[in-house]
Coordinates of C-alpha atoms in Angstrom, one line a residue:
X1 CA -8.1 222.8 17.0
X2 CA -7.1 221.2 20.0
X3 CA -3.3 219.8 19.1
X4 CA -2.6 218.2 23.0
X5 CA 0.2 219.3 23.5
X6 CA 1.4 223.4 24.0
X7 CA 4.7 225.0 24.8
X8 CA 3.2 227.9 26.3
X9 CA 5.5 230.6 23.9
X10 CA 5.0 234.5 24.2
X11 CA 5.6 236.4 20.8
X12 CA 7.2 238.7 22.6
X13 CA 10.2 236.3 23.0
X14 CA 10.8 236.6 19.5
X15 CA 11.0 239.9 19.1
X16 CA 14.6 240.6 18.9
X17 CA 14.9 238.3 16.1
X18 CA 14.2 238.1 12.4
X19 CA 10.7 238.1 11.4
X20 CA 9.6 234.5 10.5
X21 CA 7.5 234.1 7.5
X22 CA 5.8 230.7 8.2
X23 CA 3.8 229.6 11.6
X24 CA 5.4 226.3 13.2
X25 CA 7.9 223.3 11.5
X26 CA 8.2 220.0 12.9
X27 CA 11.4 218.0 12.6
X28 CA 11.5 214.1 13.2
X29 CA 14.7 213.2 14.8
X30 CA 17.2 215.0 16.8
X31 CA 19.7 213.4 14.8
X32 CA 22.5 216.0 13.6
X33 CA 20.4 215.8 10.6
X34 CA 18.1 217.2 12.5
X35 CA 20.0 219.6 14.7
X36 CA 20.8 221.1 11.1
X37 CA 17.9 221.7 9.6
X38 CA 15.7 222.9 12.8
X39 CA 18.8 225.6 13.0
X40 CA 18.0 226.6 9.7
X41 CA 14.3 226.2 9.6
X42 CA 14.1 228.5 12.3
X43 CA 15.1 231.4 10.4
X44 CA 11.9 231.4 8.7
X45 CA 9.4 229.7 10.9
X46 CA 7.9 231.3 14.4
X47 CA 8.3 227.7 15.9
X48 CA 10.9 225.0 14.8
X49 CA 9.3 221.4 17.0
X50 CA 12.3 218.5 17.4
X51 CA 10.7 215.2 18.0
X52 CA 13.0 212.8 20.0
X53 CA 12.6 209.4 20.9
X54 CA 15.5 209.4 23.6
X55 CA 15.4 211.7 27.3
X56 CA 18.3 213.1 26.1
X57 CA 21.5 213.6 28.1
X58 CA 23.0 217.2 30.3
X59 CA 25.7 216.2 29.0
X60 CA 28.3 214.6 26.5
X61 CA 27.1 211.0 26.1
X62 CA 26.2 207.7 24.8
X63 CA 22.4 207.5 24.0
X64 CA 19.8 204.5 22.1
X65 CA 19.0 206.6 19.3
X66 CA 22.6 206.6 18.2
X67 CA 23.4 203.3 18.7
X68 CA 27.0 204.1 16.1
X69 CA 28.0 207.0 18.4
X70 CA 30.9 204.4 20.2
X71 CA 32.9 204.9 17.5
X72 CA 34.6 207.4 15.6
X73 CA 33.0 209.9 13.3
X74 CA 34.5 212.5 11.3
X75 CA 33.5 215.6 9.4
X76 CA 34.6 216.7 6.0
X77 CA 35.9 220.0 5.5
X78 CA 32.6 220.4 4.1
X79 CA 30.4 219.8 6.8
X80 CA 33.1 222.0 8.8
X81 CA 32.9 224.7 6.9
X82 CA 28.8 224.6 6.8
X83 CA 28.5 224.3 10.7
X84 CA 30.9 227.3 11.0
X85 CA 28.6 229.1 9.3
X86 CA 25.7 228.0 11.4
X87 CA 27.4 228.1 14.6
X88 CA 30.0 230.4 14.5
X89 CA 33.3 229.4 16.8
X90 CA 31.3 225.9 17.6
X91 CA 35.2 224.1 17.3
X92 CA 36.1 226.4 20.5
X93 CA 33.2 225.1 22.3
X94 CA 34.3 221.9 21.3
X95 CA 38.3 222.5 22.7
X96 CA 36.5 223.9 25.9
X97 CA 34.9 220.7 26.5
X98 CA 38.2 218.8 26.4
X99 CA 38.7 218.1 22.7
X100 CA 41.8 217.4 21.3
X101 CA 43.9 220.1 18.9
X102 CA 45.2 217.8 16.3
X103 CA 47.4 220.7 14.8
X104 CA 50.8 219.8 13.9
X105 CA 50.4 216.5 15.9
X106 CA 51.3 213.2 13.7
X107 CA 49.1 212.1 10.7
X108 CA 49.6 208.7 9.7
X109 CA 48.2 207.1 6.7
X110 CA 49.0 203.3 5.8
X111 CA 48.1 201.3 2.8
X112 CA 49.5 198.7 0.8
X113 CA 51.1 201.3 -1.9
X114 CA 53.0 204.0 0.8
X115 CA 53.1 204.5 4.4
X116 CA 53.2 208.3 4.7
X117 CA 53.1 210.9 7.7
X118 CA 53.1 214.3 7.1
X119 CA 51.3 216.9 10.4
X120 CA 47.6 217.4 11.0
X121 CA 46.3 220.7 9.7
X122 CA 43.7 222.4 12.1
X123 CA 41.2 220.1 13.3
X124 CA 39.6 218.4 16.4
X125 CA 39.5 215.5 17.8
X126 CA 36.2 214.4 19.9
X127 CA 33.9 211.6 20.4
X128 CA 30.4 211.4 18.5
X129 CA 28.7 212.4 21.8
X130 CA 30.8 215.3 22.3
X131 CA 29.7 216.9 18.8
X132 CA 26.2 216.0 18.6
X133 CA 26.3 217.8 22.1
X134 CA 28.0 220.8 21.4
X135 CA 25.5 221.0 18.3
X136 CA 22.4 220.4 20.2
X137 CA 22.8 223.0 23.0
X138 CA 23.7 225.2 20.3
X139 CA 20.1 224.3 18.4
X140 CA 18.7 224.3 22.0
X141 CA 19.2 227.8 22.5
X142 CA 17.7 229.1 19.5
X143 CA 14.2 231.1 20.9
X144 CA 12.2 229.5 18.3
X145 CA 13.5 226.2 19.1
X146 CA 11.6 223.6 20.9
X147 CA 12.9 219.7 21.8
X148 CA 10.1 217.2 22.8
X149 CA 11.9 214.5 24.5
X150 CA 10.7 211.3 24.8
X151 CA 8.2 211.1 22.1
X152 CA 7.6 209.4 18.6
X153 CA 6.1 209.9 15.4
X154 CA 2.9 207.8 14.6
X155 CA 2.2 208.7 11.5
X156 CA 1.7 211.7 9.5
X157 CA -1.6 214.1 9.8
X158 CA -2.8 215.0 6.1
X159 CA -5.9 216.5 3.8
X160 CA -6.8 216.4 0.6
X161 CA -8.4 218.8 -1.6
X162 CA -8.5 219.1 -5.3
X163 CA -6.4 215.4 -5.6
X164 CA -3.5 217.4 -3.8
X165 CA -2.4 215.3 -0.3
X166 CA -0.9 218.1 1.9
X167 CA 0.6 217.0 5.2
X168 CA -0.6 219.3 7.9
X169 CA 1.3 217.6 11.3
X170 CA 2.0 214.7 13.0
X171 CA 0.5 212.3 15.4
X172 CA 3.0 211.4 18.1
X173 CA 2.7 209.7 21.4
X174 CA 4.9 209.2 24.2
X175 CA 7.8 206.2 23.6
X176 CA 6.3 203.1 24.8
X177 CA 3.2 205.2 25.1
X178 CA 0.1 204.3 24.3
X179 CA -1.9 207.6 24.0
X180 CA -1.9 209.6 20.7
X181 CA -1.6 213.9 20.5
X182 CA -1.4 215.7 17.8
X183 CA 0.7 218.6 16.3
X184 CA -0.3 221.1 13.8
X185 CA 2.5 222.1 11.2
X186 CA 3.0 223.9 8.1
X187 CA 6.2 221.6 7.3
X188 CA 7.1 218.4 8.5
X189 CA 10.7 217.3 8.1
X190 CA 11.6 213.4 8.6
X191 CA 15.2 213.4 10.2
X192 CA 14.6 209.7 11.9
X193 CA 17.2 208.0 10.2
X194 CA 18.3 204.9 8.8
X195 CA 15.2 203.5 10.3
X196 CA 12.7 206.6 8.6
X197 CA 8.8 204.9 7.9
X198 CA 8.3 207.4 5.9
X199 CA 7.7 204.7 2.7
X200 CA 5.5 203.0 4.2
X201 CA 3.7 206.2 4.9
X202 CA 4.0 207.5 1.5
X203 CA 2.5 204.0 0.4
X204 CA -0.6 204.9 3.2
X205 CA -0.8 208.0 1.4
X206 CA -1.3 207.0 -2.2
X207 CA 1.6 207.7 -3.9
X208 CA 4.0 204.6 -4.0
X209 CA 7.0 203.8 -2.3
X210 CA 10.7 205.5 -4.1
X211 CA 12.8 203.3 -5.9
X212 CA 15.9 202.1 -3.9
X213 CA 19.5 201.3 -4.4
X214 CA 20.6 198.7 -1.9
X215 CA 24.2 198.5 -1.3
X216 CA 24.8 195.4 0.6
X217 CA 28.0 196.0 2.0
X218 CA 28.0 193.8 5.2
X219 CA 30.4 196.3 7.7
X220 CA 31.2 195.3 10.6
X221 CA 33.4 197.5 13.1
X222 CA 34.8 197.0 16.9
X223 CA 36.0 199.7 18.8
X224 CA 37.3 200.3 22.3
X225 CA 38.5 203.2 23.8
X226 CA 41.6 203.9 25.9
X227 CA 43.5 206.2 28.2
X228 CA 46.7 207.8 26.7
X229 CA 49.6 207.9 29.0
X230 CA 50.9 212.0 29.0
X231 CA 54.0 211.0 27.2
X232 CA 51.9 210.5 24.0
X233 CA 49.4 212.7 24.4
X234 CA 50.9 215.3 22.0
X235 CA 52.7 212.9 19.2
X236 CA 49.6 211.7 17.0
X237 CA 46.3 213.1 15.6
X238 CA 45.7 210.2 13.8
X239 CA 46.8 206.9 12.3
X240 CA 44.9 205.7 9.7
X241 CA 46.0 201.6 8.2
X242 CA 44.3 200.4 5.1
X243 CA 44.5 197.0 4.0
X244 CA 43.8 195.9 0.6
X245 CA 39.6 195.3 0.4
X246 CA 39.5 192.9 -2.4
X247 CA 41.8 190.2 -0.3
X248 CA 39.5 190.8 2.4
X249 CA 42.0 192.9 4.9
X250 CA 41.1 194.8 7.5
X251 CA 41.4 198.6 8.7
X252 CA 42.6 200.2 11.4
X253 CA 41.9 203.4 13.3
X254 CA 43.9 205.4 15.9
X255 CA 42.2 208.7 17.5
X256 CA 42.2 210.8 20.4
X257 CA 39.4 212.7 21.4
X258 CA 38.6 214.6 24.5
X259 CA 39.8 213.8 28.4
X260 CA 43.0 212.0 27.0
X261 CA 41.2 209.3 25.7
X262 CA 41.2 207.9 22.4
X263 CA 39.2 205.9 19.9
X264 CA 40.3 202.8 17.9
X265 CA 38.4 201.1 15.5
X266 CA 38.9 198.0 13.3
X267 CA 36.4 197.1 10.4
X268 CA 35.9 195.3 7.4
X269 CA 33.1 195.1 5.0
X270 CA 32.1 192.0 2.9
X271 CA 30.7 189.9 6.1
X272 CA 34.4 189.4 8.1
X273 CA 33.3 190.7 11.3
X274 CA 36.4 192.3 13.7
X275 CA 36.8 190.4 17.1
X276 CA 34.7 192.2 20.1
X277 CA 36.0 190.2 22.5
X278 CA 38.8 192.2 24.6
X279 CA 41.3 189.1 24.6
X280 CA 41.3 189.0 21.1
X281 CA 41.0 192.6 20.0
X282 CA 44.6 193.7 20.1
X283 CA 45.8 190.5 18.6
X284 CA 43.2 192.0 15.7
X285 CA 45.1 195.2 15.4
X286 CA 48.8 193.3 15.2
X287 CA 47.0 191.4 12.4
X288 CA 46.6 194.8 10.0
X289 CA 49.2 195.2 7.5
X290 CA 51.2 197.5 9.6
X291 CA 52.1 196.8 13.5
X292 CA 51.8 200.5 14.2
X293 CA 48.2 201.0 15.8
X294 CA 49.5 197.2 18.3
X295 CA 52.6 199.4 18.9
X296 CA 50.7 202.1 20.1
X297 CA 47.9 200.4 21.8
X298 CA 50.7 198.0 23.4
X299 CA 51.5 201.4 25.4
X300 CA 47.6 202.1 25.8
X301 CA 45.5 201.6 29.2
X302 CA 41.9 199.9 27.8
X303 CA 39.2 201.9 28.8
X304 CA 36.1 199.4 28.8
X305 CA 35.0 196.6 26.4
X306 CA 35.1 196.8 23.0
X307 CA 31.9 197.5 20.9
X308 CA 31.0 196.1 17.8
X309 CA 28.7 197.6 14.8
X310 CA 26.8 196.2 12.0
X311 CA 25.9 197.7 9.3
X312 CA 23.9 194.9 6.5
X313 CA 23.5 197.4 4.2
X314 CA 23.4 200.8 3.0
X315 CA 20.5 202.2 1.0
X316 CA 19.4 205.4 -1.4
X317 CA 15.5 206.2 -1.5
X318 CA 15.0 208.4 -4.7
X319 CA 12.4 210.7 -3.2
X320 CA 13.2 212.9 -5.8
X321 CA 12.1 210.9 -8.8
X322 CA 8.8 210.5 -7.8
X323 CA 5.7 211.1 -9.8
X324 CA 4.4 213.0 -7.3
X325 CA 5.2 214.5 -3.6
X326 CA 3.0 216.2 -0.7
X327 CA 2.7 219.2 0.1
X328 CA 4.2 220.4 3.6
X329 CA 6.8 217.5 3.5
X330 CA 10.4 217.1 3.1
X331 CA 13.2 214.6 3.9
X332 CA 16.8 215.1 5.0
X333 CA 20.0 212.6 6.1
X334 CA 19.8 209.6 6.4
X335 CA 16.4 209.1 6.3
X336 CA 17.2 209.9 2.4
X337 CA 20.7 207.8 2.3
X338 CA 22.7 206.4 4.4
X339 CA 26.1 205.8 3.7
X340 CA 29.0 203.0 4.9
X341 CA 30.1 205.1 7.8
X342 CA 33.8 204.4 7.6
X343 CA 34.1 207.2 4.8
X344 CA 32.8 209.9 7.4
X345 CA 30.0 211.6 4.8
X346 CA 26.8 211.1 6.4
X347 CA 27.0 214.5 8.6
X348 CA 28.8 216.6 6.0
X349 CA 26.1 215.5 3.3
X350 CA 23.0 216.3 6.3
X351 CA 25.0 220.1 6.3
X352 CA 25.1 220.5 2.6
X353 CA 21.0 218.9 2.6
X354 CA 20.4 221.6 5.6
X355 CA 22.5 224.3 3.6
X356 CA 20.1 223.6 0.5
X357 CA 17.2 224.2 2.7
X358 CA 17.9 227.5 3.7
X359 CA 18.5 228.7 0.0
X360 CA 15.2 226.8 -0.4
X361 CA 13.6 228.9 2.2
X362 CA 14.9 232.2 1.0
X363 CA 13.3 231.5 -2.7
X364 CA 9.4 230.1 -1.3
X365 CA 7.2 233.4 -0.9
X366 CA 4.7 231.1 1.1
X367 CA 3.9 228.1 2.9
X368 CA 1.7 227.0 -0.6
X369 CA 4.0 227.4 -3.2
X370 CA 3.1 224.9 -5.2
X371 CA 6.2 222.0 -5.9
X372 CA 9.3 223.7 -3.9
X373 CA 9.8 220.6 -1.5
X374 CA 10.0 217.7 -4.4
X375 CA 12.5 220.6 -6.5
X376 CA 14.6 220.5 -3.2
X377 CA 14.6 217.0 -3.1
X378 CA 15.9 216.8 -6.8
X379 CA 18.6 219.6 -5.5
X380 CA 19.5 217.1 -2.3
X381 CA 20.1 214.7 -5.2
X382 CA 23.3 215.9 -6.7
X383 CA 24.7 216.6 -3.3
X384 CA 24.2 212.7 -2.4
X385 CA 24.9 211.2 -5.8
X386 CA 28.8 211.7 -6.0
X387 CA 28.5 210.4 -2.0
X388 CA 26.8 207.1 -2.8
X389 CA 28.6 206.9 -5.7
X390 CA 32.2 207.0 -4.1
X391 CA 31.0 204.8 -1.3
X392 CA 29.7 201.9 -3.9
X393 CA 32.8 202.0 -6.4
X394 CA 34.9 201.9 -2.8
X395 CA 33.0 198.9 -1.2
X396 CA 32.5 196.4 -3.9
X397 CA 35.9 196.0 -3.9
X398 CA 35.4 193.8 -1.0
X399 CA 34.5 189.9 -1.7
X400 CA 31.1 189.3 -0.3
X401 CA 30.0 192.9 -1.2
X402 CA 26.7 193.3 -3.1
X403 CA 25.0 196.2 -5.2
X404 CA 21.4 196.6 -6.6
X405 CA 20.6 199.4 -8.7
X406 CA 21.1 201.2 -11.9
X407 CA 24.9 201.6 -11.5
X408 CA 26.7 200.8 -14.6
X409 CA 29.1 197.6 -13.4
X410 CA 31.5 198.4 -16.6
X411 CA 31.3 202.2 -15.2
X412 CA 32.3 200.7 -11.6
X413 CA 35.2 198.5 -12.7
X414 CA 36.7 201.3 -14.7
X415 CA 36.5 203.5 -12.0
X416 CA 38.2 200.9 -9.4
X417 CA 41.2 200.4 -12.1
X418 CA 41.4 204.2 -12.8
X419 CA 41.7 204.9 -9.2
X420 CA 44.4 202.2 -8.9
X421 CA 46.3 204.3 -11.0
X422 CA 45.8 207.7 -9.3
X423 CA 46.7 206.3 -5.9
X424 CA 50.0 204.7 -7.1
X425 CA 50.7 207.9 -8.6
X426 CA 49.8 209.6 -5.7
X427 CA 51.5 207.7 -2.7
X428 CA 54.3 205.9 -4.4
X429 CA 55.0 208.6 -6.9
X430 CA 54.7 211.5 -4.0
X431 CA 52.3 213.3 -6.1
X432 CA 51.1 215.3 -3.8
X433 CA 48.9 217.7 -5.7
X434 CA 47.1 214.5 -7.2
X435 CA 46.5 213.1 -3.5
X436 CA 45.2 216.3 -2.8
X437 CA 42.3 216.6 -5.4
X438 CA 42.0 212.5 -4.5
X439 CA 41.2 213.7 -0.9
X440 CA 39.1 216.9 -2.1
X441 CA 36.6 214.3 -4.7
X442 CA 35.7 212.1 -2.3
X443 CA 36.0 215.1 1.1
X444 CA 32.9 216.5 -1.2
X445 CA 35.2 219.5 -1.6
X446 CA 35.3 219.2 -5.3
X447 CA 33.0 217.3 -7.7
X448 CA 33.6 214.4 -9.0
X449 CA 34.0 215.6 -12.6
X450 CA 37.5 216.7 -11.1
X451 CA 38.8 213.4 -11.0
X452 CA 36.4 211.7 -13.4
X453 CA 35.5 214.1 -16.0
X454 CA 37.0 213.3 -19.5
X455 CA 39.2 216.2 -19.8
X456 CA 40.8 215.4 -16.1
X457 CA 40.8 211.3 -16.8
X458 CA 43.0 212.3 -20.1
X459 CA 45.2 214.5 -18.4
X460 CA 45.6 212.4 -15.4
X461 CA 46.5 209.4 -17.2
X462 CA 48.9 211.3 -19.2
X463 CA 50.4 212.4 -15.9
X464 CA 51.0 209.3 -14.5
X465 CA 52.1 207.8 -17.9
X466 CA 49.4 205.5 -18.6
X467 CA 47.7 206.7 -21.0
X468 CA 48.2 203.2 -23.1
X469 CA 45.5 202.3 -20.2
X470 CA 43.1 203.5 -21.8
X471 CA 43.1 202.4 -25.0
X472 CA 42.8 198.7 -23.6
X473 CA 39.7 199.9 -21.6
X474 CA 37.5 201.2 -24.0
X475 CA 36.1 199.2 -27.1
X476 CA 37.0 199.1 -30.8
X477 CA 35.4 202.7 -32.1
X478 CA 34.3 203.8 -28.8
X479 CA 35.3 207.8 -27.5
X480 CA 36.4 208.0 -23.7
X481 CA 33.7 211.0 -23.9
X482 CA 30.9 208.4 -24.7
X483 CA 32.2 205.5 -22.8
X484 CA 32.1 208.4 -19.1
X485 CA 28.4 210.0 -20.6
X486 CA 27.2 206.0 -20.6
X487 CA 28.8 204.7 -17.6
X488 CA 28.8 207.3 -15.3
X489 CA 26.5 209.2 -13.3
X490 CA 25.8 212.9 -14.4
X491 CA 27.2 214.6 -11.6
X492 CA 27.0 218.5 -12.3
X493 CA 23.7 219.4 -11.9
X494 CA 24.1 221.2 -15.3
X495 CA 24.5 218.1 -17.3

């Protein structure tokens, strides 16, 4: 068949690599999402195609596709620990490129309980661009790896035989083309994003769109960048100022990143959008609960305009509880969920997805194994669950933040007091073994059933000598045990 367009690859580039089982993957989106899984789909296909929408840059910077990649983004140790294992040494490529060693520098962390500093651990500080980078020229160099710049997705090539839909490529065209081409593959892979079509083409397909769970959080953050003067360039890796959500204060952000620069951001959720106007925007950060970040950016040489981002909602498509699922297709990032970006999951949760796939890949015996993309989808769904879940039972504590789904609201609001109690313990009571398993729930580190299982709730509560709490909390008759199995999500994939 004639697919239009041809790379031109020898087999005899491939030779000094691992033999590939399956002929040629096609990934939607260049996103890191995507980056991810092409790396680790090309371990077991001969050819691993990246559709992009954007000509993408030679070097670090901003681009349409990523319209968030102004502001700051963070990995969890997580993500870190997956994309080591991907890319080995990828943080020195990102220090060679001018990224900033936050070890031992300042870390500042501000809420209405404690104002604590304690120094950064090793880490490093960059811009969005400067990571997606280093991770795409990484991807970029991989033999079996192919970017097509410049081109979208149409819609999905499929066939049907014996009532089984199997997706067998894609039709793409050039962006703000009008001509269509197509492309032959053995899996497609949507990585497109927040904005994925991929219900409507399941709907086109015959199978129904996945039921959703809308978080309507209304975020809005402005950030600038500026130019650090050389006698701070070495006294903080990060200050971090929390106001209280549920009277509607806002949060502040203080980062360097690469070329002495550093990012600030401002944000609130609930509809109470942060000033993007440059006059104003500093007057915004002496309004947070602690004058530290207006000390610091009083000292700060602005580096442009501030930029301001919207984010309506966020949203979970359960493409793993559907009836039925093609063949030849899967679905990673955020294009599955995306998540309020202020709690820095979205990439780590794309590794863990991408780190799935590769034990995925190692188990299929062939390109027909009947089943093994909808089972990894029900996998990819207890490594977003305790994600959403943290971000929902974090942002409706906001006034003017919505939720639709099948969340239990009693399960939410016990879960917001709870957590009340932890982080007093925590900050005011210097716990810092609690504040560390605090961090390591909702860093993905740990499970949830760490924090919120009823063996740690007990224990917990006991610890911070509220264990009277409880009994208030539950109902006359009613065992803590039932009261989590009801209003909880099952988080271990074992339960």
């Amino acid at each position: 068949m004639n697919e239009g367009i041809h790379f031109g690859r020898l087999e005899g580039e491939l030779s000094a690599a691992s033999s590939p089982v399956f002929s040629r993957a096609i990934v939607i989106g260049g996103s890191m999402a995507g980056l991810l899984a092409a790396k680790v789909l090309s371990d077991r296909y001969n050819e691993v195609i990246i559709l992009e929408r954007d000509e993408l840059p030679d070097r670090p910077a901003n681009r349409p596709g990523t319209p968030q990649d102004h502001h700051p983004h963070r990995l969890q140790d997580l993500g870190k620990s997956i994309l080591e294992k991907l890319f080995p040494g990828w943080t020195q490529d990102l220090l060679a490129e001018g990224a900033y060693d936050r070890e031992g520098k300042e870390m500042h962390l501000i809420s209405p309980l404690a104002a604590l500093q304690f120094p950064y651990e090793k880490d490093e500080g960059c811009s969005r661009p400067l990571l997606e980078w280093v991770i795409r020229r990484r991807v970029m160099a991989e033999p079996r790896i192919r970017v097509l710049q410049g081109h979208e997705a149409v819609s999905l090539r499929t066939k049907t035989a014996e009532d089984k839909v199997t997706v067998t490529g894609v039709r793409v065209k050039k962006h703000r083309g009008s001509d269509v081409e197509e492309l032959q593959a053995d899996l497609v892979v949507d990585a497109s994003g927040r904005y994925s079509r991929l219900p409507t083409w399941l709907e086109e397909m015959g199978f129904g769109k996945p039921e959703t769970e809308i978080l309507h959080a209304r975020l809005a953050y402005s950030s600038r960048y500026y130019r650090i003067p050389e006698h701070l360039q070495n006294k903080y890796s990060t200050v971090l100022i929390d106001g209280d959500p549920s009277l509607a204060e806002g949060s502040g952000v203080f980062s360097p990143i690469e070329d002495g620069l550093a990012e600030t951001t401002i944000y609130r959720a609930g509809g109470h959008y942060p000033p993007v106007d440059p006059d104003k925007y500093e007057q915004a950060a002496a309004e947070l609960i602690n004058p530290l970040l207006a000390e610091i950016l009083a000292q700060l040489e602005p580096v442009g305009n501030p930029r301001g981002f919207r984010v309506p909602e966020c949203r979970l498509n359960h493409y793993e509880s559907m009836p039925a699922w093609p063949i030849g297709l899967l679905v990673i990032g955020d294009s599955i969920c995306n998540f309020d970006p202020i709690y820095g999951q979205g990439i780590s949760v794309a590794a863990a997805e991408a780190a799935e796939l590769g034990k995925a890949l190692e188990e299929v015996g062939s390109a027909t194994d009947a089943g093994w993309e909808l089972k990894l989808l029900q996998r990819f769904g207890t490594i977003i669950l305790p994600a959403w879940w943290t971000i929902v039972v974090a942002d409706l504590r906001w006034p003017g933040v919505n939720y639709e789904g099948p969340l239990s609201r009693r399960g939410i609001e016990f879960c917001q007091k709870y957590l009340d109690i932890v982080r007093k313990q925590a900050l005011q009571g210097g716990d810092m073994e609690l504040f560390g398993l605090l961090m390591s729930v909702q860093g993905l580190d740990k499970r949830p059933s760490a924090l919120f299982g009823e063996e740690a709730v007990r224990s917990i509560l006991i610890r911070c000598k509220q264990a009277v709490w409880l009994e208030d909390e539950l109902e006359a008759g009613e065992t803590l045990g039932v009261f989590l199995e009801r209003n909880l999500p099952a988080f271990d994939p074992a339960s």
